[in-house]
PDB file of C-alpha atoms in Angstrom:
ATOM      1  CA  MET A   1      -3.810  20.917 -33.273  1.00 45.00           C
ATOM      2  CA  GLU A   2      -0.367  20.859 -31.621  1.00 47.00           C
ATOM      3  CA  SER A   3      -1.979  19.259 -28.427  1.00 52.00           C
ATOM      4  CA  MET A   4      -3.508  16.427 -30.598  1.00 51.00           C
ATOM      5  CA  THR A   5      -0.108  15.818 -32.306  1.00 52.00           C
ATOM      6  CA  THR A   6       1.589  15.511 -28.876  1.00 52.00           C
ATOM      7  CA  ILE A   7      -1.193  13.110 -27.693  1.00 52.00           C
ATOM      8  CA  ASN A   8      -0.793  10.953 -30.768  1.00 55.00           C
ATOM      9  CA  LYS A   9       2.984  10.706 -30.296  1.00 55.00           C
ATOM     10  CA  VAL A  10       2.547   9.737 -26.654  1.00 58.00           C
ATOM     11  CA  GLN A  11      -0.010   7.017 -27.649  1.00 57.00           C
ATOM     12  CA  ASP A  12       2.560   5.499 -30.059  1.00 58.00           C
ATOM     13  CA  LEU A  13       5.265   5.293 -27.456  1.00 64.00           C
ATOM     14  CA  SER A  14       6.778   1.869 -26.732  1.00 67.00           C
ATOM     15  CA  LYS A  15       7.889   0.613 -23.334  1.00 68.00           C
ATOM     16  CA  SER A  16      11.468   1.194 -24.185  1.00 74.00           C
ATOM     17  CA  GLU A  17      10.648   4.859 -25.161  1.00 77.00           C
ATOM     18  CA  LEU A  18       8.699   5.340 -21.917  1.00 79.00           C
ATOM     19  CA  LYS A  19      11.733   4.056 -20.092  1.00 83.00           C
ATOM     20  CA  TYR A  20      13.838   6.590 -21.877  1.00 87.00           C
ATOM     21  CA  ILE A  21      11.600   9.395 -20.685  1.00 87.00           C
ATOM     22  CA  SER A  22      11.812   8.165 -17.141  1.00 90.00           C
ATOM     23  CA  ASP A  23      15.611   7.630 -17.348  1.00 93.00           C
ATOM     24  CA  THR A  24      16.109  11.106 -18.805  1.00 93.00           C
ATOM     25  CA  PHE A  25      14.438  12.806 -15.708  1.00 94.00           C
ATOM     26  CA  LYS A  26      16.513  10.492 -13.445  1.00 95.00           C
ATOM     27  CA  LEU A  27      19.713  11.585 -15.138  1.00 94.00           C
ATOM     28  CA  LEU A  28      18.784  15.283 -14.752  1.00 93.00           C
ATOM     29  CA  SER A  29      18.141  14.572 -11.021  1.00 94.00           C
ATOM     30  CA  LEU A  30      21.378  12.827 -10.568  1.00 92.00           C
ATOM     31  CA  PHE A  31      23.168  15.650 -12.417  1.00 91.00           C
ATOM     32  CA  GLU A  32      21.713  18.206  -9.938  1.00 91.00           C
ATOM     33  CA  TYR A  33      22.556  15.992  -7.020  1.00 91.00           C
ATOM     34  CA  SER A  34      26.109  15.128  -8.132  1.00 87.00           C
ATOM     35  CA  PHE A  35      27.163  18.613  -9.253  1.00 82.00           C
ATOM     36  CA  GLY A  36      25.159  20.660  -6.745  1.00 69.00           C
ATOM     37  CA  LYS A  37      27.297  19.570  -3.684  1.00 66.00           C
ATOM     38  CA  HIS A  38      24.922  16.685  -3.201  1.00 65.00           C
ATOM     39  CA  GLU A  39      21.981  18.864  -2.500  1.00 79.00           C
ATOM     40  CA  LEU A  40      18.977  16.544  -2.285  1.00 86.00           C
ATOM     41  CA  GLU A  41      16.605  19.423  -2.578  1.00 88.00           C
ATOM     42  CA  LEU A  42      17.644  20.285  -6.130  1.00 89.00           C
ATOM     43  CA  ALA A  43      17.437  16.683  -7.212  1.00 92.00           C
ATOM     44  CA  SER A  44      13.949  16.282  -5.661  1.00 92.00           C
ATOM     45  CA  VAL A  45      12.771  19.440  -7.501  1.00 92.00           C
ATOM     46  CA  VAL A  46      13.624  17.893 -10.884  1.00 94.00           C
ATOM     47  CA  VAL A  47      11.490  14.823 -10.163  1.00 94.00           C
ATOM     48  CA  GLU A  48       8.684  16.941  -8.589  1.00 94.00           C
ATOM     49  CA  ASP A  49       8.480  19.174 -11.655  1.00 95.00           C
ATOM     50  CA  ALA A  50       8.471  16.217 -13.972  1.00 94.00           C
ATOM     51  CA  VAL A  51       5.571  14.534 -12.060  1.00 95.00           C
ATOM     52  CA  ASN A  52       3.607  17.774 -11.936  1.00 93.00           C
ATOM     53  CA  HIS A  53       3.927  18.279 -15.680  1.00 92.00           C
ATOM     54  CA  LEU A  54       2.790  14.693 -16.313  1.00 92.00           C
ATOM     55  CA  GLN A  55      -0.173  15.120 -13.965  1.00 91.00           C
ATOM     56  CA  GLU A  56      -1.260  18.258 -15.836  1.00 90.00           C
ATOM     57  CA  PHE A  57      -0.847  16.413 -19.129  1.00 87.00           C
ATOM     58  CA  ILE A  58      -3.094  13.457 -18.192  1.00 87.00           C
ATOM     59  CA  LYS A  59      -5.834  15.739 -17.008  1.00 86.00           C
ATOM     60  CA  ASP A  60      -6.682  16.482 -20.675  1.00 82.00           C
ATOM     61  CA  GLU A  61     -10.093  14.820 -21.369  1.00 79.00           C
ATOM     62  CA  LYS A  62      -8.974  13.974 -24.908  1.00 80.00           C
ATOM     63  CA  ILE A  63      -6.232  11.561 -23.644  1.00 79.00           C
ATOM     64  CA  GLU A  64      -7.267   7.959 -23.612  1.00 82.00           C
ATOM     65  CA  GLU A  65      -6.966   5.743 -20.484  1.00 85.00           C
ATOM     66  CA  ASN A  66      -4.109   3.599 -21.890  1.00 83.00           C
ATOM     67  CA  ILE A  67      -1.949   6.766 -22.301  1.00 82.00           C
ATOM     68  CA  LYS A  68      -2.840   7.908 -18.879  1.00 86.00           C
ATOM     69  CA  GLU A  69      -1.645   4.601 -17.585  1.00 88.00           C
ATOM     70  CA  LYS A  70       1.544   4.780 -19.472  1.00 87.00           C
ATOM     71  CA  MET A  71       2.291   8.270 -17.896  1.00 89.00           C
ATOM     72  CA  LYS A  72       1.270   7.065 -14.443  1.00 92.00           C
ATOM     73  CA  ASN A  73       3.878   4.271 -14.810  1.00 92.00           C
ATOM     74  CA  VAL A  74       6.539   6.821 -15.614  1.00 93.00           C
ATOM     75  CA  MET A  75       5.417   8.922 -12.548  1.00 95.00           C
ATOM     76  CA  GLU A  76       5.578   5.903 -10.281  1.00 96.00           C
ATOM     77  CA  ASP A  77       8.964   5.024 -11.454  1.00 95.00           C
ATOM     78  CA  LEU A  78      10.212   8.594 -10.810  1.00 96.00           C
ATOM     79  CA  PHE A  79       8.846   8.596  -7.297  1.00 97.00           C
ATOM     80  CA  ASN A  80      10.521   5.244  -6.662  1.00 97.00           C
ATOM     81  CA  PHE A  81      13.807   6.680  -7.805  1.00 97.00           C
ATOM     82  CA  SER A  82      13.405   9.886  -5.794  1.00 96.00           C
ATOM     83  CA  ILE A  83      12.668   7.883  -2.448  1.00 97.00           C
ATOM     84  CA  ARG A  84      15.706   5.620  -3.101  1.00 96.00           C
ATOM     85  CA  LEU A  85      17.982   8.618  -3.786  1.00 95.00           C
ATOM     86  CA  SER A  86      16.713  10.392  -0.595  1.00 94.00           C
ATOM     87  CA  LYS A  87      17.422   7.207   1.456  1.00 94.00           C
ATOM     88  CA  HIS A  88      20.943   7.068   0.027  1.00 93.00           C
ATOM     89  CA  HIS A  89      21.533  10.635   0.931  1.00 92.00           C
ATOM     90  CA  MET A  90      20.265  10.154   4.437  1.00 91.00           C
ATOM     91  CA  ALA A  91      22.545   7.065   4.869  1.00 90.00           C
ATOM     92  CA  VAL A  92      25.643   9.318   4.218  1.00 88.00           C
ATOM     93  CA  ASN A  93      24.528  12.724   5.433  1.00 87.00           C
ATOM     94  CA  ILE A  94      22.671  14.026   8.529  1.00 85.00           C
ATOM     95  CA  THR A  95      19.271  14.818   7.070  1.00 85.00           C
ATOM     96  CA  PRO A  96      15.860  15.181   8.771  1.00 85.00           C
ATOM     97  CA  LEU A  97      13.295  12.506   8.039  1.00 87.00           C
ATOM     98  CA  SER A  98      10.804  15.361   7.031  1.00 86.00           C
ATOM     99  CA  SER A  99      12.545  15.566   3.546  1.00 88.00           C
ATOM    100  CA  LEU A 100      11.947  11.901   2.815  1.00 93.00           C
ATOM    101  CA  ARG A 101       8.459  12.065   4.367  1.00 92.00           C
ATOM    102  CA  GLN A 102       7.475  14.846   1.926  1.00 93.00           C
ATOM    103  CA  ILE A 103       8.433  12.812  -1.030  1.00 95.00           C
ATOM    104  CA  VAL A 104       6.600   9.797   0.213  1.00 96.00           C
ATOM    105  CA  GLN A 105       3.441  11.700   0.977  1.00 94.00           C
ATOM    106  CA  HIS A 106       3.417  13.174  -2.442  1.00 95.00           C
ATOM    107  CA  ALA A 107       3.853   9.682  -3.909  1.00 96.00           C
ATOM    108  CA  MET A 108       1.080   8.173  -1.753  1.00 95.00           C
ATOM    109  CA  LYS A 109      -1.391  10.824  -2.802  1.00 94.00           C
ATOM    110  CA  ILE A 110      -1.174   9.514  -6.422  1.00 95.00           C
ATOM    111  CA  PHE A 111      -0.377   5.857  -5.634  1.00 96.00           C
ATOM    112  CA  PRO A 112      -1.994   5.028  -2.320  1.00 94.00           C
ATOM    113  CA  GLU A 113      -1.693   1.268  -2.937  1.00 93.00           C
ATOM    114  CA  ASN A 114       1.909   1.065  -3.912  1.00 96.00           C
ATOM    115  CA  PRO A 115       3.564  -1.475  -1.495  1.00 95.00           C
ATOM    116  CA  TYR A 116       6.973   0.139  -1.553  1.00 97.00           C
ATOM    117  CA  PHE A 117       5.742   3.673  -0.794  1.00 97.00           C
ATOM    118  CA  LEU A 118       3.579   2.317   2.108  1.00 96.00           C
ATOM    119  CA  GLN A 119       6.471   0.361   3.491  1.00 96.00           C
ATOM    120  CA  VAL A 120       8.761   3.470   3.534  1.00 96.00           C
ATOM    121  CA  PHE A 121       6.018   5.552   5.014  1.00 95.00           C
ATOM    122  CA  ILE A 122       5.559   3.057   7.892  1.00 94.00           C
ATOM    123  CA  ASP A 123       9.332   2.911   8.505  1.00 92.00           C
ATOM    124  CA  ILE A 124       9.499   6.679   8.757  1.00 92.00           C
ATOM    125  CA  GLU A 125       6.704   7.093  11.205  1.00 90.00           C
ATOM    126  CA  LEU A 126       7.844   4.129  13.417  1.00 87.00           C
ATOM    127  CA  LYS A 127      11.357   5.655  13.521  1.00 82.00           C
ATOM    128  CA  MET A 128       9.864   8.906  14.829  1.00 76.00           C
ATOM    129  CA  TYR A 129       7.635   7.116  17.360  1.00 67.00           C
ATOM    130  CA  ILE A 130       4.538   8.820  16.047  1.00 68.00           C
ATOM    131  CA  SER A 131       1.490   6.604  15.502  1.00 72.00           C
ATOM    132  CA  GLY A 132      -1.077   9.276  15.106  1.00 83.00           C
ATOM    133  CA  ARG A 133      -0.104  10.080  11.478  1.00 88.00           C
ATOM    134  CA  LEU A 134      -0.206   6.351  10.618  1.00 90.00           C
ATOM    135  CA  ASP A 135      -3.730   5.967  12.217  1.00 89.00           C
ATOM    136  CA  ARG A 136      -5.062   9.002  10.475  1.00 91.00           C
ATOM    137  CA  TYR A 137      -3.747   8.064   7.055  1.00 92.00           C
ATOM    138  CA  PHE A 138      -4.917   4.500   7.098  1.00 92.00           C
ATOM    139  CA  SER A 139      -8.278   5.260   8.681  1.00 88.00           C
ATOM    140  CA  HIS A 140      -8.948   7.496   5.608  1.00 89.00           C
ATOM    141  CA  THR A 141      -7.333   5.429   2.910  1.00 92.00           C
ATOM    142  CA  ILE A 142      -8.840   2.171   3.888  1.00 89.00           C
ATOM    143  CA  ARG A 143     -12.279   3.562   3.149  1.00 86.00           C
ATOM    144  CA  SER A 144     -11.439   5.533   0.036  1.00 86.00           C
ATOM    145  CA  VAL A 145      -9.093   3.244  -1.911  1.00 87.00           C
ATOM    146  CA  ASP A 146     -10.608   0.246  -3.784  1.00 85.00           C
ATOM    147  CA  SER A 147      -7.729  -2.113  -2.920  1.00 86.00           C
ATOM    148  CA  PRO A 148      -6.947  -4.483  -0.025  1.00 84.00           C
ATOM    149  CA  ILE A 149      -3.293  -3.315  -0.019  1.00 90.00           C
ATOM    150  CA  PRO A 150      -3.694  -0.357   2.348  1.00 90.00           C
ATOM    151  CA  VAL A 151      -5.514  -2.437   5.067  1.00 88.00           C
ATOM    152  CA  ILE A 152      -2.839  -5.177   4.793  1.00 89.00           C
ATOM    153  CA  PHE A 153      -0.128  -2.526   5.486  1.00 92.00           C
ATOM    154  CA  ALA A 154      -2.281  -0.894   8.119  1.00 91.00           C
ATOM    155  CA  VAL A 155      -2.317  -4.243  10.078  1.00 89.00           C
ATOM    156  CA  TYR A 156       1.344  -4.668   9.385  1.00 91.00           C
ATOM    157  CA  SER A 157       2.061  -1.270  10.881  1.00 91.00           C
ATOM    158  CA  ILE A 158       0.336  -2.337  14.092  1.00 90.00           C
ATOM    159  CA  LEU A 159       2.299  -5.592  14.196  1.00 88.00           C
ATOM    160  CA  CYS A 160       5.527  -3.702  13.808  1.00 88.00           C
ATOM    161  CA  ARG A 161       4.435  -1.400  16.696  1.00 85.00           C
ATOM    162  CA  GLN A 162       3.694  -4.424  18.840  1.00 82.00           C
ATOM    163  CA  SER A 163       7.066  -5.952  17.999  1.00 82.00           C
ATOM    164  CA  ALA A 164       8.831  -2.842  19.078  1.00 76.00           C
ATOM    165  CA  ILE A 165       6.910  -2.647  22.426  1.00 73.00           C
ATOM    166  CA  ASP A 166       7.783  -6.374  23.041  1.00 76.00           C
ATOM    167  CA  LYS A 167      11.437  -5.588  22.669  1.00 78.00           C
ATOM    168  CA  GLN A 168      11.153  -2.627  25.132  1.00 69.00           C
ATOM    169  CA  LEU A 169       9.349  -4.870  27.604  1.00 71.00           C
ATOM    170  CA  TYR A 170      12.138  -7.428  27.247  1.00 69.00           C
ATOM    171  CA  THR A 171      14.919  -4.937  27.847  1.00 73.00           C
ATOM    172  CA  GLY A 172      12.890  -3.235  30.639  1.00 69.00           C
ATOM    173  CA  GLU A 173      12.596   0.144  28.866  1.00 66.00           C
ATOM    174  CA  VAL A 174       8.758  -0.014  29.446  1.00 60.00           C
ATOM    175  CA  THR A 175       6.701  -2.073  31.993  1.00 58.00           C
ATOM    176  CA  VAL A 176       3.298  -1.653  30.566  1.00 60.00           C
ATOM    177  CA  SER A 177       2.034  -3.162  27.381  1.00 61.00           C
ATOM    178  CA  SER A 178      -0.609  -1.639  25.209  1.00 64.00           C
ATOM    179  CA  ALA A 179      -1.495  -4.838  23.331  1.00 61.00           C
ATOM    180  CA  GLY A 180      -5.125  -4.594  23.970  1.00 63.00           C
ATOM    181  CA  GLY A 181      -5.354  -1.289  22.505  1.00 75.00           C
ATOM    182  CA  LEU A 182      -3.419  -2.358  19.312  1.00 79.00           C
ATOM    183  CA  ILE A 183      -5.662  -5.378  18.853  1.00 80.00           C
ATOM    184  CA  ASN A 184      -8.676  -3.210  18.918  1.00 83.00           C
ATOM    185  CA  ARG A 185      -6.987  -0.908  16.310  1.00 85.00           C
ATOM    186  CA  ILE A 186      -6.515  -4.026  14.066  1.00 83.00           C
ATOM    187  CA  ARG A 187     -10.118  -4.878  14.417  1.00 82.00           C
ATOM    188  CA  SER A 188     -11.134  -1.300  13.650  1.00 83.00           C
ATOM    189  CA  TYR A 189      -9.025  -1.343  10.395  1.00 84.00           C
ATOM    190  CA  LEU A 190     -10.552  -4.661   9.289  1.00 81.00           C
ATOM    191  CA  GLU A 191     -14.031  -3.458  10.048  1.00 80.00           C
ATOM    192  CA  ARG A 192     -13.456  -0.290   8.028  1.00 82.00           C
ATOM    193  CA  ALA A 193     -11.997  -2.421   5.210  1.00 80.00           C
ATOM    194  CA  LEU A 194     -15.185  -4.565   5.063  1.00 74.00           C
ATOM    195  CA  GLY A 195     -17.211  -1.456   4.715  1.00 74.00           C
ATOM    196  CA  ASN A 196     -15.492  -0.962   1.267  1.00 72.00           C
ATOM    197  CA  THR A 197     -17.366  -3.037  -1.286  1.00 67.00           C
ATOM    198  CA  SER A 198     -14.313  -3.621  -3.423  1.00 65.00           C
ATOM    199  CA  VAL A 199     -12.117  -4.676  -0.508  1.00 67.00           C
ATOM    200  CA  CYS A 200     -14.583  -6.913   1.285  1.00 62.00           C
ATOM    201  CA  GLN A 201     -14.386  -9.411  -1.590  1.00 56.00           C
ATOM    202  CA  CYS A 202     -10.709 -10.158  -0.655  1.00 61.00           C
ATOM    203  CA  PRO A 203     -10.616 -13.301   1.466  1.00 55.00           C
ATOM    204  CA  LEU A 204      -7.536 -12.133   3.392  1.00 55.00           C
ATOM    205  CA  VAL A 205      -9.268  -9.390   5.189  1.00 55.00           C
ATOM    206  CA  GLN A 206     -12.070 -11.812   6.289  1.00 51.00           C
ATOM    207  CA  PHE A 207      -9.844 -13.871   8.673  1.00 53.00           C
ATOM    208  CA  GLY A 208      -9.956 -12.871  12.419  1.00 49.00           C
ATOM    209  CA  ASN A 209     -10.370 -13.981  16.021  1.00 46.00           C
ATOM    210  CA  LEU A 210     -11.119 -17.760  16.371  1.00 49.00           C
ATOM    211  CA  THR A 211     -13.544 -17.106  19.150  1.00 51.00           C
ATOM    212  CA  ARG A 212     -15.664 -15.317  16.578  1.00 54.00           C
ATOM    213  CA  ALA A 213     -14.487 -17.451  13.672  1.00 56.00           C
ATOM    214  CA  LYS A 214     -17.866 -18.974  12.831  1.00 62.00           C
ATOM    215  CA  GLY A 215     -19.483 -15.648  12.466  1.00 63.00           C
ATOM    216  CA  ILE A 216     -16.534 -14.297  10.406  1.00 63.00           C
ATOM    217  CA  PHE A 217     -16.669 -17.495   8.212  1.00 64.00           C
ATOM    218  CA  TYR A 218     -20.354 -16.970   7.268  1.00 64.00           C
ATOM    219  CA  ARG A 219     -19.790 -13.271   6.790  1.00 66.00           C
ATOM    220  CA  ALA A 220     -16.792 -14.005   4.554  1.00 67.00           C
ATOM    221  CA  LEU A 221     -18.908 -16.492   2.454  1.00 67.00           C
ATOM    222  CA  GLN A 222     -21.356 -13.692   1.654  1.00 68.00           C
ATOM    223  CA  SER A 223     -18.616 -11.668   0.061  1.00 68.00           C
ATOM    224  CA  CYS A 224     -16.327 -14.383  -1.295  1.00 70.00           C
ATOM    225  CA  PRO A 225     -18.445 -17.459  -2.079  1.00 71.00           C
ATOM    226  CA  TRP A 226     -15.998 -18.595  -4.787  1.00 68.00           C
ATOM    227  CA  SER A 227     -12.977 -18.785  -2.317  1.00 71.00           C
ATOM    228  CA  LYS A 228     -11.982 -22.412  -1.674  1.00 72.00           C
ATOM    229  CA  ALA A 229      -9.393 -21.144   0.837  1.00 72.00           C
ATOM    230  CA  LEU A 230     -12.175 -20.092   3.119  1.00 68.00           C
ATOM    231  CA  TYR A 231     -13.597 -23.559   3.210  1.00 68.00           C
ATOM    232  CA  LEU A 232     -10.211 -25.244   3.766  1.00 72.00           C
ATOM    233  CA  ASP A 233      -9.395 -22.959   6.678  1.00 66.00           C
ATOM    234  CA  ALA A 234     -12.870 -23.617   8.208  1.00 66.00           C
ATOM    235  CA  VAL A 235     -12.239 -27.434   7.914  1.00 63.00           C
ATOM    236  CA  SER A 236      -8.788 -27.061   9.466  1.00 65.00           C
ATOM    237  CA  LEU A 237      -9.878 -24.602  12.369  1.00 61.00           C
ATOM    238  CA  PHE A 238     -13.293 -25.627  13.359  1.00 63.00           C
ATOM    239  CA  THR A 239     -14.224 -28.632  15.494  1.00 56.00           C
ATOM    240  CA  LYS A 240     -15.383 -31.901  13.970  1.00 60.00           C
ATOM    241  CA  ASP A 241     -19.188 -31.274  14.828  1.00 58.00           C
ATOM    242  CA  LYS A 242     -18.962 -28.319  12.364  1.00 64.00           C
ATOM    243  CA  LEU A 243     -17.429 -30.356   9.527  1.00 61.00           C
ATOM    244  CA  ASP A 244     -20.783 -31.784   8.214  1.00 65.00           C
ATOM    245  CA  GLU A 245     -22.217 -28.325   8.205  1.00 66.00           C
ATOM    246  CA  ILE A 246     -19.259 -26.986   6.142  1.00 62.00           C
ATOM    247  CA  VAL A 247     -19.484 -29.906   3.695  1.00 66.00           C
ATOM    248  CA  ASP A 248     -23.191 -29.169   3.205  1.00 66.00           C
ATOM    249  CA  LEU A 249     -22.449 -25.606   2.522  1.00 63.00           C
ATOM    250  CA  MET A 250     -19.791 -26.560  -0.091  1.00 61.00           C
ATOM    251  CA  THR A 251     -22.256 -29.013  -1.764  1.00 64.00           C
ATOM    252  CA  GLU A 252     -24.857 -26.223  -1.774  1.00 64.00           C
ATOM    253  CA  LYS A 253     -22.418 -23.826  -3.519  1.00 58.00           C
ATOM    254  CA  LYS A 254     -21.176 -26.556  -5.773  1.00 54.00           C
ATOM    255  CA  SER A 255     -17.565 -26.235  -4.551  1.00 53.00           C
ATOM    256  CA  ASP A 256     -15.052 -29.024  -4.899  1.00 50.00           C
ATOM    257  CA  TYR A 257     -12.863 -29.758  -1.877  1.00 47.00           C
ATOM    258  CA  ARG A 258      -9.896 -32.014  -1.124  1.00 49.00           C
ATOM    259  CA  SER A 259      -9.081 -34.067   1.957  1.00 45.00           C
ATOM    260  CA  HIS A 260      -5.742 -34.143   3.769  1.00 44.00           C
TER     261      HIS A 260
END
């Protein structure tokens, strides 16, 4: 009976009341940080305990989906706060990256498609010059998460790595480029993403090497026949002899197009 009363109370919470819950935990965390000689560990424990309790709460089968989403929003906000506090602490104190990584990894287990968490994760791993952890994470997540966001950040991480290598080549720190291997890694990520039925319907992951553009174009149409962007890109990228073929395809699929 007490459990049902609690659930009903949560269901009736407004956005401002949910923000109050989140802000309360943030204040408790800041209190531990400010009066505990700026000990990040104590502040992080407050957030971690709050998230763990909320996770246990939403496991109850009696709880409706909208309530679970409300609690997840609170959890996501708390992780966001904890990461930012950790980054602030690291800016003014000598702190190993492992403490921030632990928070980020916990956050990504629950919210694998959060752009901010993914960005921080990539930044951490690139600073430590460790690519293996990035590759392992994205290789698994791209297949298991029904969102195009992880594959976008996976490709982004490769581009960041290539940018760092280019700078080292320019300064003479390295003399050999591994661009070929990185390009193959990008292709591997995209192929994995196309194996996910939810992700393959995103036009963005269908774009690729122009030497294989025609095959990619037809493959993309199978998953995204509604995307006008695919037709417009095909018109702008392919030679004129392919234009009639593309127009015929658009007519067949009853798609409108515009000329430039």
